[in-house]
Short mmCIF file of C-alpha atoms and ligand atoms in Angstrom, two decimals:
data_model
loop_
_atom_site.label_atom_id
_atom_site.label_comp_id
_atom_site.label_asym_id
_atom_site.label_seq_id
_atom_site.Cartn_x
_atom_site.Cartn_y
_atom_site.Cartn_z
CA UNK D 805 0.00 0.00 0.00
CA UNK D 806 1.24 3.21 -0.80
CA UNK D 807 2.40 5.86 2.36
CA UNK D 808 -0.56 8.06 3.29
CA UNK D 809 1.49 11.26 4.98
CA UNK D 810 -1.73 12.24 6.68
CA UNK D 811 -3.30 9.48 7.20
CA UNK D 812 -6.12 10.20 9.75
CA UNK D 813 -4.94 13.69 10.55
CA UNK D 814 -7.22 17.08 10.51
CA UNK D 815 -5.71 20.03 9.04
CA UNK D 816 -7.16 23.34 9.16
CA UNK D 817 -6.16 25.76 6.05
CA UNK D 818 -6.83 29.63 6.55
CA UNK D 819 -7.53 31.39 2.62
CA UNK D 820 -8.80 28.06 1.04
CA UNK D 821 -10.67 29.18 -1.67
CA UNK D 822 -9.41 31.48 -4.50
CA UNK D 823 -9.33 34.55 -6.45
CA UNK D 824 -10.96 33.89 -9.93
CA UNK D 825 -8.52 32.83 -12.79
CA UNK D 826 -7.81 29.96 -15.65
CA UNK D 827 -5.57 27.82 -13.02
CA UNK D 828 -5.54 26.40 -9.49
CA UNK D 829 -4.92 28.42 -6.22
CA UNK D 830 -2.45 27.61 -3.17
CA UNK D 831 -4.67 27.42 -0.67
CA UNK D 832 -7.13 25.05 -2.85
CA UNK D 833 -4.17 22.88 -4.26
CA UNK D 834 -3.41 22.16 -0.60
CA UNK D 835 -6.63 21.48 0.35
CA UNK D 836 -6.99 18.69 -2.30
CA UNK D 837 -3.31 17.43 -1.60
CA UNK D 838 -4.07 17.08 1.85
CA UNK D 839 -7.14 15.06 1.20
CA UNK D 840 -5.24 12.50 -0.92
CA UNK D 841 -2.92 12.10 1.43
CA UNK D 842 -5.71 11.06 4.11
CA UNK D 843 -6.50 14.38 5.95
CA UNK D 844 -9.88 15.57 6.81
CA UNK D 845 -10.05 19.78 6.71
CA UNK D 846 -11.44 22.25 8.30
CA UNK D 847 -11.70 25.18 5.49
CA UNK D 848 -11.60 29.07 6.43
CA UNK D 849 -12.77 31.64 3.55
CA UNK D 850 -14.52 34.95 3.26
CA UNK D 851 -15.32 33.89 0.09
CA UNK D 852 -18.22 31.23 0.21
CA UNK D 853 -18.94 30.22 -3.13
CA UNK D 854 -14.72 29.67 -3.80
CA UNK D 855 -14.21 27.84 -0.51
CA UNK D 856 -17.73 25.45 -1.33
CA UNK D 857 -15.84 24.28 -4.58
CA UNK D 858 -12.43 23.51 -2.47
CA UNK D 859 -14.97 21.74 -0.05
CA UNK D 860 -16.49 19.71 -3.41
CA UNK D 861 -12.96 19.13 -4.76
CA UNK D 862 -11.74 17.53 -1.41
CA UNK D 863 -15.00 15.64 -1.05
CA UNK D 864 -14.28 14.53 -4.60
CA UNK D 865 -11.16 13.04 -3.22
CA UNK D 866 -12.52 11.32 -0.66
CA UNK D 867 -11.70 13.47 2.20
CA UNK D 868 -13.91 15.04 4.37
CA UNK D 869 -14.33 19.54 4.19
CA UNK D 870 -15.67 21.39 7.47
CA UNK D 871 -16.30 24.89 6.53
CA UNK D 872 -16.11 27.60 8.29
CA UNK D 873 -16.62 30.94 6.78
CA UNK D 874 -15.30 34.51 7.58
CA UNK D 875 -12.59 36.62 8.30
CA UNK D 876 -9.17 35.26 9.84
CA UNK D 877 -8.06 38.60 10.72
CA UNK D 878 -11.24 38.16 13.35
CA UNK D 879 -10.22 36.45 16.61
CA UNK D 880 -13.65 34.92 16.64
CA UNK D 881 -13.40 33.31 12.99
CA UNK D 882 -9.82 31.69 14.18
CA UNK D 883 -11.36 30.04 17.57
CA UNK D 884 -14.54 29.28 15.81
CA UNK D 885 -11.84 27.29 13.02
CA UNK D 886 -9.88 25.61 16.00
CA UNK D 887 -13.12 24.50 18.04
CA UNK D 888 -14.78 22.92 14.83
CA UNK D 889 -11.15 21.18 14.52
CA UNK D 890 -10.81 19.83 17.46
CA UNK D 891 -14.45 18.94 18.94
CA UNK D 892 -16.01 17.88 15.30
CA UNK D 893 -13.28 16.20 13.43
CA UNK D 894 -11.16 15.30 16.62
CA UNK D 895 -8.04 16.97 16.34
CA UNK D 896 -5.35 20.02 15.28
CA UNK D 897 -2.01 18.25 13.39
CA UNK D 898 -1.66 20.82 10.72
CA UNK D 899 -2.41 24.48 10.19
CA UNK D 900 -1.73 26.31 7.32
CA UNK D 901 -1.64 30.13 7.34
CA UNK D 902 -2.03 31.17 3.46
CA UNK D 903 -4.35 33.89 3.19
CA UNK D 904 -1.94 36.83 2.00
CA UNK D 905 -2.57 39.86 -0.69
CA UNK D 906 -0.36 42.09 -2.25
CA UNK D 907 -3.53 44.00 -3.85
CA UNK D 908 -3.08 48.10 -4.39
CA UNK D 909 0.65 47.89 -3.03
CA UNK D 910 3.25 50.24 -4.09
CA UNK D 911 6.66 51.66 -3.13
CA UNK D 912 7.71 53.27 0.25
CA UNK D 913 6.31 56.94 -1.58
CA UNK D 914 3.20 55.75 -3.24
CA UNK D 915 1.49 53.11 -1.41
CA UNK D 916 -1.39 54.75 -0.35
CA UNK D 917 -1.42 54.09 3.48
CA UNK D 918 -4.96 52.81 4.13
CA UNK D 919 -3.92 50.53 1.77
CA UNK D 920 -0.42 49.39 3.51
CA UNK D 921 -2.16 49.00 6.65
CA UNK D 922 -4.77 47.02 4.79
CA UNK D 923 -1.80 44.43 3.43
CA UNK D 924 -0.18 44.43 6.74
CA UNK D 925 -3.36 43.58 8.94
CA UNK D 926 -4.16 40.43 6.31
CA UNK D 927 -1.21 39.23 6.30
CA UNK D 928 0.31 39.39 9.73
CA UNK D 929 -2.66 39.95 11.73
CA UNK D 930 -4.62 36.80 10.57
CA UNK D 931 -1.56 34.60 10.84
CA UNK D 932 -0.84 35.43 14.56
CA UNK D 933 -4.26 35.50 15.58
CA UNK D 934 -4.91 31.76 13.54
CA UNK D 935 -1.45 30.41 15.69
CA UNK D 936 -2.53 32.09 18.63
CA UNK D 937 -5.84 30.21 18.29
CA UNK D 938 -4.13 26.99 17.51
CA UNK D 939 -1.15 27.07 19.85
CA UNK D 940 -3.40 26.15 23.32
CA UNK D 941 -4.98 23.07 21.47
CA UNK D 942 -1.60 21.54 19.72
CA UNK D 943 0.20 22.01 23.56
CA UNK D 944 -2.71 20.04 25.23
CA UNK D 945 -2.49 17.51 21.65
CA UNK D 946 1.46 17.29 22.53
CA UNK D 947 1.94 18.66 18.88
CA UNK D 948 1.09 20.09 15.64
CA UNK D 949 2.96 21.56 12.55
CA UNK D 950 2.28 25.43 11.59
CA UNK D 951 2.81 26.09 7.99
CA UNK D 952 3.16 30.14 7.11
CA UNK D 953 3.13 31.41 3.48
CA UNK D 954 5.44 33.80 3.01
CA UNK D 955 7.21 35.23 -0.24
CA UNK D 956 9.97 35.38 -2.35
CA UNK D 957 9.00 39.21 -2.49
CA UNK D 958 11.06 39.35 0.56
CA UNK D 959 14.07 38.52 -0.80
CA UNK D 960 13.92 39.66 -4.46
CA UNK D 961 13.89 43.18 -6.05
CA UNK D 962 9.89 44.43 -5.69
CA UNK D 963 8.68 47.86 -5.32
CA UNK D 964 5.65 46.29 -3.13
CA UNK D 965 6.39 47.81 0.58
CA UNK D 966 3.86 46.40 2.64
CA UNK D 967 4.23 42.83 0.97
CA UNK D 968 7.95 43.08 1.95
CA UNK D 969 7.67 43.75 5.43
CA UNK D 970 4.22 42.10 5.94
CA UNK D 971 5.92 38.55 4.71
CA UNK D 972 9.54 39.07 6.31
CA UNK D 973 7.09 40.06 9.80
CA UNK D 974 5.47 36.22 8.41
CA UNK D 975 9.10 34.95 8.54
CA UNK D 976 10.08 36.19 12.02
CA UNK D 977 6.85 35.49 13.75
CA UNK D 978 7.19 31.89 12.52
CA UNK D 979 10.40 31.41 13.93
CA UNK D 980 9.27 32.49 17.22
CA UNK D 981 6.60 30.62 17.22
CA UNK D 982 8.89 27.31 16.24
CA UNK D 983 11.47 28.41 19.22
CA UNK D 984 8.95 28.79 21.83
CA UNK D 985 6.60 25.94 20.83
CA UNK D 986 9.70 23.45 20.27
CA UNK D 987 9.14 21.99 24.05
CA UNK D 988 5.59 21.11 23.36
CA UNK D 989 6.25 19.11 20.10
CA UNK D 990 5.16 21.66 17.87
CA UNK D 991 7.21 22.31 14.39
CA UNK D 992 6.40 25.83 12.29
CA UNK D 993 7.95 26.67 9.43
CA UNK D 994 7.09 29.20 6.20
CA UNK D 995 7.49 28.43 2.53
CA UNK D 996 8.42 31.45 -0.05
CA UNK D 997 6.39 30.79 -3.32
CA UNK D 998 7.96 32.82 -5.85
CA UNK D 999 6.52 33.16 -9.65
CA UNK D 1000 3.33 30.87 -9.13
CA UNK D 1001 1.15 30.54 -12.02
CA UNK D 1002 -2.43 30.92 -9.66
CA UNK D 1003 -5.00 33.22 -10.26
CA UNK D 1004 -3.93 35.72 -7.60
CA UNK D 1005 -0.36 36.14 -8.93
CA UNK D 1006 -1.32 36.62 -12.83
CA UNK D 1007 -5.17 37.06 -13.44
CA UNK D 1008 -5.80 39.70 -10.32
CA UNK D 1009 -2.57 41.07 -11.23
CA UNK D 1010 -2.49 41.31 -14.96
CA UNK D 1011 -5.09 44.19 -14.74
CA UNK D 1012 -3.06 45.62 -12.14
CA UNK D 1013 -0.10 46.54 -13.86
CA UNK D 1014 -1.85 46.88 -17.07
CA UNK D 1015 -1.20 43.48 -18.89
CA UNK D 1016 -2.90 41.41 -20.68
CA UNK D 1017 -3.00 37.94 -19.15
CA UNK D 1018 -0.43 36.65 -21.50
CA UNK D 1019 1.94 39.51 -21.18
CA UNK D 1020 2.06 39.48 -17.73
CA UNK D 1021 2.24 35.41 -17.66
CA UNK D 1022 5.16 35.31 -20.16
CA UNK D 1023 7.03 38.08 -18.39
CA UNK D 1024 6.88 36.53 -15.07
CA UNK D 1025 7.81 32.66 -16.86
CA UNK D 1026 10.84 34.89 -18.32
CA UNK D 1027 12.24 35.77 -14.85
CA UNK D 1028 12.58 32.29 -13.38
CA UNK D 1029 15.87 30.51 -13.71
CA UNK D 1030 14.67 27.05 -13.55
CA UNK D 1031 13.53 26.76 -16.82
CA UNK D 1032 11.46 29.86 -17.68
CA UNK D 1033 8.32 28.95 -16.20
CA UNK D 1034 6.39 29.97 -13.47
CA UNK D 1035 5.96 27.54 -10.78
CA UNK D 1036 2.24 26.00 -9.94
CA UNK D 1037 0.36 25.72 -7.05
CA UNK D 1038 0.84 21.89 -6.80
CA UNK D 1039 4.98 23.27 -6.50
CA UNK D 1040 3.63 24.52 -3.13
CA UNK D 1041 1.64 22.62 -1.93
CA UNK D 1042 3.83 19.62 -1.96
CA UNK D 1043 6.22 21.73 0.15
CA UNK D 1044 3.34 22.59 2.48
CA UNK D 1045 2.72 18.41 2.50
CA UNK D 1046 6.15 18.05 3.34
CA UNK D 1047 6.52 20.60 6.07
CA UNK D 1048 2.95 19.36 7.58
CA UNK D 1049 3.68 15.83 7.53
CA UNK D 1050 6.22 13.44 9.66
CA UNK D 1051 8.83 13.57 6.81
CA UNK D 1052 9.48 16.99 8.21
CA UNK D 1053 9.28 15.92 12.27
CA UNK D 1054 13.23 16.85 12.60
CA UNK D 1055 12.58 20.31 10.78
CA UNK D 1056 11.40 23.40 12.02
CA UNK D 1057 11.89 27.61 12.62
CA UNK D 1058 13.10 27.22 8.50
CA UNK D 1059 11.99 29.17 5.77
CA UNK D 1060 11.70 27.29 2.16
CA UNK D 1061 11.73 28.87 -0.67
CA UNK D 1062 10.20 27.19 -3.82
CA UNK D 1063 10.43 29.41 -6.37
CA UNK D 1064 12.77 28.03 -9.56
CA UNK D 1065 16.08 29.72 -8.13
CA UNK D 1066 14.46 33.03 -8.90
CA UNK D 1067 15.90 34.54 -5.24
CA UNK D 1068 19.54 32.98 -5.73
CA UNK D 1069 19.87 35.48 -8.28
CA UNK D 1070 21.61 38.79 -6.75
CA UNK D 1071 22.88 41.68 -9.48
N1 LIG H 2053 0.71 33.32 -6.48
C1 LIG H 2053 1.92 33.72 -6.26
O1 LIG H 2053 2.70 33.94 -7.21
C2 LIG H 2053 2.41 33.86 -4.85
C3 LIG H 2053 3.75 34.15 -4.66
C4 LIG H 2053 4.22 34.30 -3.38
C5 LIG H 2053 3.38 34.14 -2.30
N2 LIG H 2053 2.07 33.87 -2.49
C6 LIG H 2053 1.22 33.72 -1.30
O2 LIG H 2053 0.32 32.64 -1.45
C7 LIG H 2053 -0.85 32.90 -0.66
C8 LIG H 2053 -2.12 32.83 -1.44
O3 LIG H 2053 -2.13 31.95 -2.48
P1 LIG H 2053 -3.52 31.57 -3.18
O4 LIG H 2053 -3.14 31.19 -4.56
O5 LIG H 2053 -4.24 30.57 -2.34
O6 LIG H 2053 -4.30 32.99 -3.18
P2 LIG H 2053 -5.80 33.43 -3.40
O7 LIG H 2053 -5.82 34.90 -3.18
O8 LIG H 2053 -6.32 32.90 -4.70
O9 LIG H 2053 -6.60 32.68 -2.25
C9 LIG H 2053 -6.58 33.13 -0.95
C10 LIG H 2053 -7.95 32.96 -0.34
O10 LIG H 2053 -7.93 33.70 0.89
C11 LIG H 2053 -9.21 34.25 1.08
N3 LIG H 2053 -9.14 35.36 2.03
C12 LIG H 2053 -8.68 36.61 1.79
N4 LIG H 2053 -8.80 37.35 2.89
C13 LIG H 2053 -9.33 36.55 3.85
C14 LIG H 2053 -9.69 36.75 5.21
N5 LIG H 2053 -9.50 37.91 5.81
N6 LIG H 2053 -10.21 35.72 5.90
C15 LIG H 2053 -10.41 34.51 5.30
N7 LIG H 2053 -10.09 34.27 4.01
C16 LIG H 2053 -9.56 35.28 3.30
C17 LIG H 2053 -9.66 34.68 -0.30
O11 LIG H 2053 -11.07 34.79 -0.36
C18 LIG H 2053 -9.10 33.55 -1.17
O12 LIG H 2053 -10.08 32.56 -1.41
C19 LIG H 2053 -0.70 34.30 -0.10
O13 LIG H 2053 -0.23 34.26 1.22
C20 LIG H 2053 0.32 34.91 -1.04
O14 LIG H 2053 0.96 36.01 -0.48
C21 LIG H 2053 1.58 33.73 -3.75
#
């Protein structure tokens, strides 16, 4: 029989629907990994109709989808997400932290501020209030892996200010977590997509910058080392199998990049 990595484990993804677009999202690609690898998950969205289609493509798999909708920068979305974990489908083992935008960003003279405080308070405030939420039931479980999303934005050239610091704050709150959770069995670690090919990297953004889809698709393929194309959600949400499974129980407090070489590349 083949190895089932999460085999009778409940994992709880934050952002597990998906912006609108011709290919498969992060947060959804994880979702349906998960399942075939014998999870059942608890699914957090704003968005319902996107998150009921990663619930039917899980389902589809065999696994099992508890949703729970609303806002993860809410502490009562997060404990509502943890209690359905661990009193309906018995458990926390994984959580995965991948709700992030970059939406309306701009350098450290442009961004318009509502909208850097906007970028900040997704993407730091929902993953510290989703481990905070977590962290109580994993120490009483004797364990759990935390997987964070951060960004190869933090390490490449990008005029996109509160994306920078947002992710690198993503980076340095994980590590904490993983240094003070260590003790109680509890791994956390954050992966740094780079070029993806998902909907929220090249259909929102196309418009953004004033591209057509295939412009903007074939100038971000151009900029990856590994050869010229974009990575795909599936690149990461293998990694996110990898760091939420027991192939990774001697790993934690790292950051992994997956993004084709793209941030080896310096001048
Ligand atoms: N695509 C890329 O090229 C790329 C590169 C680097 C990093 N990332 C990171 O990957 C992550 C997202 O990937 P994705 O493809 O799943 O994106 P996505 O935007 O398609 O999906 C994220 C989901 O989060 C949901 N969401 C947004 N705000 C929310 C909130 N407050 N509460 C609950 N849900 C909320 C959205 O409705 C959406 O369904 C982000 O953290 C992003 O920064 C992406």
């Amino acid at each position: 029989m083949a190895f089932v990595r999460l085999a009778g484990e409940v994992a709880v993804i934050a952002g597990a629907g998906q912006a609108p677009g011709e290919t498969i999202g992060n947060g959804r690609a994880m979702a349906v990994l998960f399942a075939r690898e014998g999870a059942d998950l608890v699914l957090i969205d704003v968005d319902e109709a996107s998150v009921a289609e990663t619930a039917r493509l899980v389902e589809a798999e065999g696994g099992k989808a508890r949703v729970v909708l609303g806002d993860v920068t809410t502490e009562e979305v997060c404990a509502e997400a943890v209690r359905v974990a661990d009193e309906e489908a018995g458990g926390l083992d994984v959580l995965v932290c991948n709700v992030g935008t970059n939406r309306g960003d701009g350098g450290v003279t442009s961004v318009d501020l509502a909208v850097w405080e906007r970028i900040m308070a997704l993407n730091t405030r929902s993953m510290l209030l989703m481990c905070r939420a977590a962290l109580p039931v994993m120490r009483r479980r004797g364990g759990g892996a935390i997987v964070t999303i951060s960004s190869a934005a933090t390490r490449v050239s990008l005029n996109q200010i509160a994306y920078k610091m947002s992710k690198a704050a993503v980076e340095q709150a994980t590590t904490a977590v993983a240094d003070a959770n260590a003790r109680h069995g509890i791994r956390a670690n954050t992966i740094l997509p780079g070029l993806i090919e998902t909907p929220m990297g090249v259909d929102q953004q196309a418009p953004e910058v004033g591209m057509s889809r295939a412009d903007w698709a074939a100038l971000r393929d151009a900029k990856v080392p590994l050869g010229r194309r974009m990575g795909t959600a599936w690149d990461v949400a293998h990694a996110a199998l990898y760091l939420g499974s027991d192939e990774s129980r001697f790993v934690t407090g790292v950051t992994l990049p997956v993004d084709g070489g793209q941030s080896l590349r310096v001048g």
